[in-house]
């Protein structure tokens, strides 16, 4: 595939992509409320973070802002270094898996590039939805009404509710498992319980040694803020084990700039397990009495500072262990610890005490 031969400044590119493309609302704020005197000291008070490990970075994007590469045989992936999608070329056309809006029209450009190089069709005939979120499907409407869209039954329910014209609801749905046979190719879809969202599915390419599971493990990186905003925390903790039960060597995680491996999944699973162990220890090791004694009737101040101490207790050793191993371990780990603390306390009942 044609890409830039030399690496771009990866950190600068990721920063631009994450703040302007992936979170466009921030761009509006920056041009409005924050565009006055408050923005004059740009960068002067910003914290420093640990360098990004080179292992977290993928290939450089080309001049149009994307990289497309072969996974195995006729299965390809495309990324803008912040989001990613996959596509399968078949004798009957192209099957696209997700359509992130930050990649947008570069999805078709990537497909055109592969088609021109291999003499295959560039027509997208099917789009498979991993889940309903707009950041992974917001370019679906670019492919018109004649494309067959496939997703979980709950994805259809949620998209009909959201009524977003950029994300047409799937035409074909399933509830537990479905095997796709398209253009002589086979893809296995499965819903193995809720995790990041109620409808997030496992997409297995058994003939291409690949698994696609979006918004669970972002290879080379810790999750996005607050444990990736996972709606079902216990389900998300369990998801890596379910993923590893499949046979695969290549992993499409939906975010950042490179493919993953089984070692990446094992590393992510250990990171989460270490945080869970730290949170469970913090529930008994951190004494609440000093916080409630200091703040008296201000219960929220007491609770906040108590939980801040718990999450720091749980996250500090994990940050130390994974800095230089997983990118941004020092940026988001404490926020993950808070979400895990609340889930372990509320969902699992760990640390719950019955008044005598």
Short mmCIF file of N, CA and C in Angstrom, two decimals, residues 233-307:
data_model
loop_
_atom_site.label_atom_id
_atom_site.label_comp_id
_atom_site.label_asym_id
_atom_site.label_seq_id
_atom_site.Cartn_x
_atom_site.Cartn_y
_atom_site.Cartn_z
N UNK A 233 -19.32 -2.46 33.24
CA UNK A 233 -17.94 -2.61 33.67
C UNK A 233 -17.58 -4.08 33.89
N UNK A 234 -18.38 -4.87 34.63
CA UNK A 234 -18.02 -6.29 34.75
C UNK A 234 -17.96 -7.00 33.40
N UNK A 235 -18.88 -6.66 32.50
CA UNK A 235 -18.85 -7.26 31.17
C UNK A 235 -17.62 -6.89 30.39
N UNK A 236 -17.15 -5.66 30.58
CA UNK A 236 -15.94 -5.21 29.89
C UNK A 236 -14.69 -5.84 30.48
N UNK A 237 -14.68 -6.07 31.79
CA UNK A 237 -13.55 -6.76 32.41
C UNK A 237 -13.46 -8.19 31.87
N UNK A 238 -14.60 -8.80 31.61
CA UNK A 238 -14.63 -10.18 31.13
C UNK A 238 -14.33 -10.30 29.64
N UNK A 239 -14.46 -9.21 28.89
CA UNK A 239 -14.36 -9.27 27.43
C UNK A 239 -13.01 -9.79 26.92
N UNK A 240 -11.85 -9.40 27.49
CA UNK A 240 -10.60 -9.96 26.97
C UNK A 240 -10.52 -11.47 27.05
N UNK A 241 -11.02 -12.05 28.12
CA UNK A 241 -11.03 -13.51 28.23
C UNK A 241 -11.88 -14.16 27.15
N UNK A 242 -13.02 -13.54 26.84
CA UNK A 242 -13.88 -14.06 25.77
C UNK A 242 -13.19 -13.91 24.42
N UNK A 243 -12.49 -12.79 24.24
CA UNK A 243 -11.77 -12.58 22.98
C UNK A 243 -10.67 -13.61 22.80
N UNK A 244 -9.96 -13.91 23.87
CA UNK A 244 -8.84 -14.85 23.79
C UNK A 244 -9.31 -16.28 23.57
N UNK A 245 -10.58 -16.56 23.83
CA UNK A 245 -11.11 -17.90 23.57
C UNK A 245 -11.23 -18.20 22.08
N UNK A 246 -11.24 -17.16 21.26
CA UNK A 246 -11.24 -17.34 19.81
C UNK A 246 -9.82 -17.64 19.33
N UNK A 247 -9.69 -18.36 18.22
CA UNK A 247 -8.36 -18.49 17.59
C UNK A 247 -8.10 -17.31 16.65
N UNK A 248 -7.07 -16.54 16.93
CA UNK A 248 -6.72 -15.41 16.07
C UNK A 248 -5.31 -14.96 16.41
N UNK A 249 -4.69 -14.25 15.47
CA UNK A 249 -3.38 -13.65 15.68
C UNK A 249 -3.40 -12.14 15.45
N UNK A 250 -4.38 -11.63 14.69
CA UNK A 250 -4.47 -10.21 14.37
C UNK A 250 -5.72 -9.64 15.02
N UNK A 251 -5.59 -8.43 15.55
CA UNK A 251 -6.69 -7.84 16.31
C UNK A 251 -6.96 -6.41 15.82
N UNK A 252 -8.23 -6.12 15.54
CA UNK A 252 -8.67 -4.78 15.15
C UNK A 252 -9.49 -4.22 16.32
N UNK A 253 -8.92 -3.21 16.98
CA UNK A 253 -9.55 -2.68 18.19
C UNK A 253 -10.38 -1.43 17.98
N UNK A 254 -10.34 -0.86 16.78
CA UNK A 254 -11.18 0.29 16.48
C UNK A 254 -10.57 1.64 16.74
N UNK A 255 -9.45 1.67 17.49
CA UNK A 255 -8.83 2.94 17.84
C UNK A 255 -7.32 2.87 17.75
N UNK A 256 -6.75 4.05 17.65
CA UNK A 256 -5.32 4.30 17.60
C UNK A 256 -4.75 3.78 16.29
N UNK A 257 -3.44 3.63 16.19
CA UNK A 257 -2.87 3.51 14.86
C UNK A 257 -2.26 2.21 14.46
N UNK A 258 -2.48 1.14 15.23
CA UNK A 258 -1.88 -0.12 14.80
C UNK A 258 -2.77 -1.30 15.13
N UNK A 259 -2.52 -2.40 14.43
CA UNK A 259 -3.19 -3.65 14.74
C UNK A 259 -2.65 -4.20 16.05
N UNK A 260 -3.42 -5.10 16.65
CA UNK A 260 -2.99 -5.75 17.87
C UNK A 260 -2.65 -7.21 17.66
N UNK A 261 -2.10 -7.79 18.72
CA UNK A 261 -1.74 -9.21 18.75
C UNK A 261 -2.33 -9.84 20.00
N UNK A 262 -2.18 -11.15 20.12
CA UNK A 262 -2.64 -11.82 21.33
C UNK A 262 -1.86 -11.32 22.55
N UNK A 263 -0.57 -11.03 22.36
CA UNK A 263 0.22 -10.49 23.47
C UNK A 263 -0.33 -9.14 23.94
N UNK A 264 -0.81 -8.32 23.00
CA UNK A 264 -1.44 -7.05 23.38
C UNK A 264 -2.68 -7.29 24.23
N UNK A 265 -3.46 -8.29 23.87
CA UNK A 265 -4.67 -8.58 24.64
C UNK A 265 -4.32 -9.09 26.03
N UNK A 266 -3.32 -9.94 26.11
CA UNK A 266 -2.89 -10.45 27.42
C UNK A 266 -2.35 -9.33 28.29
N UNK A 267 -1.60 -8.41 27.69
CA UNK A 267 -1.06 -7.28 28.44
C UNK A 267 -2.18 -6.39 28.95
N UNK A 268 -3.16 -6.09 28.11
CA UNK A 268 -4.28 -5.28 28.54
C UNK A 268 -5.06 -5.98 29.66
N UNK A 269 -5.29 -7.27 29.51
CA UNK A 269 -6.00 -8.03 30.53
C UNK A 269 -5.27 -7.96 31.87
N UNK A 270 -3.94 -8.05 31.85
CA UNK A 270 -3.17 -7.97 33.08
C UNK A 270 -3.23 -6.58 33.69
N UNK A 271 -3.20 -5.56 32.84
CA UNK A 271 -3.33 -4.17 33.33
C UNK A 271 -4.65 -4.00 34.09
N UNK A 272 -5.74 -4.47 33.51
CA UNK A 272 -7.04 -4.34 34.17
C UNK A 272 -7.06 -5.17 35.45
N UNK A 273 -6.53 -6.38 35.41
CA UNK A 273 -6.51 -7.23 36.60
C UNK A 273 -5.70 -6.59 37.73
N UNK A 274 -4.59 -5.94 37.37
CA UNK A 274 -3.78 -5.26 38.38
C UNK A 274 -4.56 -4.11 39.01
N UNK A 275 -5.31 -3.38 38.20
CA UNK A 275 -6.13 -2.30 38.74
C UNK A 275 -7.24 -2.83 39.64
N UNK A 276 -7.87 -3.91 39.23
CA UNK A 276 -8.93 -4.51 40.04
C UNK A 276 -8.37 -4.95 41.39
N UNK A 277 -7.21 -5.58 41.37
CA UNK A 277 -6.58 -6.02 42.63
C UNK A 277 -6.25 -4.81 43.51
N UNK A 278 -5.76 -3.74 42.90
CA UNK A 278 -5.44 -2.54 43.67
C UNK A 278 -6.67 -1.89 44.27
N UNK A 279 -7.76 -1.88 43.52
CA UNK A 279 -9.00 -1.30 44.03
C UNK A 279 -9.54 -2.12 45.19
N UNK A 280 -9.50 -3.43 45.07
CA UNK A 280 -9.99 -4.27 46.17
C UNK A 280 -9.15 -4.05 47.43
N UNK A 281 -7.84 -3.89 47.26
CA UNK A 281 -6.98 -3.62 48.41
C UNK A 281 -7.30 -2.26 49.02
N UNK A 282 -7.56 -1.27 48.16
CA UNK A 282 -7.84 0.09 48.64
C UNK A 282 -9.11 0.16 49.46
N UNK A 283 -10.07 -0.70 49.13
CA UNK A 283 -11.34 -0.69 49.85
C UNK A 283 -11.19 -1.02 51.33
N UNK A 284 -10.14 -1.73 51.66
CA UNK A 284 -9.89 -2.05 53.08
C UNK A 284 -8.71 -1.29 53.67
N UNK A 285 -7.75 -0.87 52.81
CA UNK A 285 -6.51 -0.27 53.31
C UNK A 285 -6.65 1.21 53.63
N UNK A 286 -7.54 1.92 52.95
CA UNK A 286 -7.66 3.37 53.14
C UNK A 286 -8.74 3.65 54.18
N UNK A 287 -8.35 4.30 55.25
CA UNK A 287 -9.25 4.60 56.37
C UNK A 287 -10.10 5.83 56.05
N UNK A 288 -11.42 5.72 56.10
CA UNK A 288 -12.26 6.88 55.77
C UNK A 288 -12.35 7.91 56.89
N UNK A 289 -12.00 7.53 58.11
CA UNK A 289 -12.26 8.39 59.28
C UNK A 289 -11.66 9.79 59.15
N UNK A 290 -10.39 9.95 58.74
CA UNK A 290 -9.83 11.32 58.68
C UNK A 290 -10.58 12.25 57.73
N UNK A 291 -11.11 11.71 56.66
CA UNK A 291 -11.80 12.55 55.66
C UNK A 291 -13.13 13.03 56.19
N UNK A 292 -13.86 12.15 56.86
CA UNK A 292 -15.16 12.54 57.40
C UNK A 292 -15.00 13.42 58.63
N UNK A 293 -13.91 13.20 59.38
CA UNK A 293 -13.64 14.06 60.54
C UNK A 293 -13.34 15.49 60.10
N UNK A 294 -12.59 15.64 59.03
CA UNK A 294 -12.21 16.98 58.57
C UNK A 294 -13.39 17.76 58.00
N UNK A 295 -14.23 17.10 57.20
CA UNK A 295 -15.24 17.83 56.44
C UNK A 295 -16.61 17.86 57.11
N UNK A 296 -16.80 17.14 58.18
CA UNK A 296 -18.03 17.24 58.96
C UNK A 296 -19.27 17.00 58.13
N UNK A 297 -20.13 18.01 58.08
CA UNK A 297 -21.41 17.86 57.39
C UNK A 297 -21.27 17.89 55.86
N UNK A 298 -20.12 18.28 55.36
CA UNK A 298 -19.94 18.32 53.90
C UNK A 298 -19.60 16.90 53.42
N UNK A 299 -20.65 16.11 53.28
CA UNK A 299 -20.47 14.68 52.97
C UNK A 299 -19.78 14.49 51.63
N UNK A 300 -20.11 15.32 50.63
CA UNK A 300 -19.51 15.11 49.31
C UNK A 300 -18.01 15.40 49.33
N UNK A 301 -17.60 16.40 50.10
CA UNK A 301 -16.16 16.67 50.21
C UNK A 301 -15.44 15.49 50.86
N UNK A 302 -16.06 14.91 51.87
CA UNK A 302 -15.46 13.76 52.53
C UNK A 302 -15.39 12.56 51.59
N UNK A 303 -16.49 12.30 50.90
CA UNK A 303 -16.52 11.16 49.97
C UNK A 303 -15.53 11.36 48.84
N UNK A 304 -15.48 12.57 48.28
CA UNK A 304 -14.57 12.81 47.16
C UNK A 304 -13.12 12.59 47.56
N UNK A 305 -12.71 13.20 48.67
CA UNK A 305 -11.30 13.07 49.06
C UNK A 305 -10.97 11.65 49.50
N UNK A 306 -11.93 10.97 50.11
CA UNK A 306 -11.73 9.57 50.48
C UNK A 306 -11.55 8.70 49.24
N UNK A 307 -12.41 8.90 48.24
CA UNK A 307 -12.29 8.10 47.02
C UNK A 307 -11.07 8.50 46.20
#
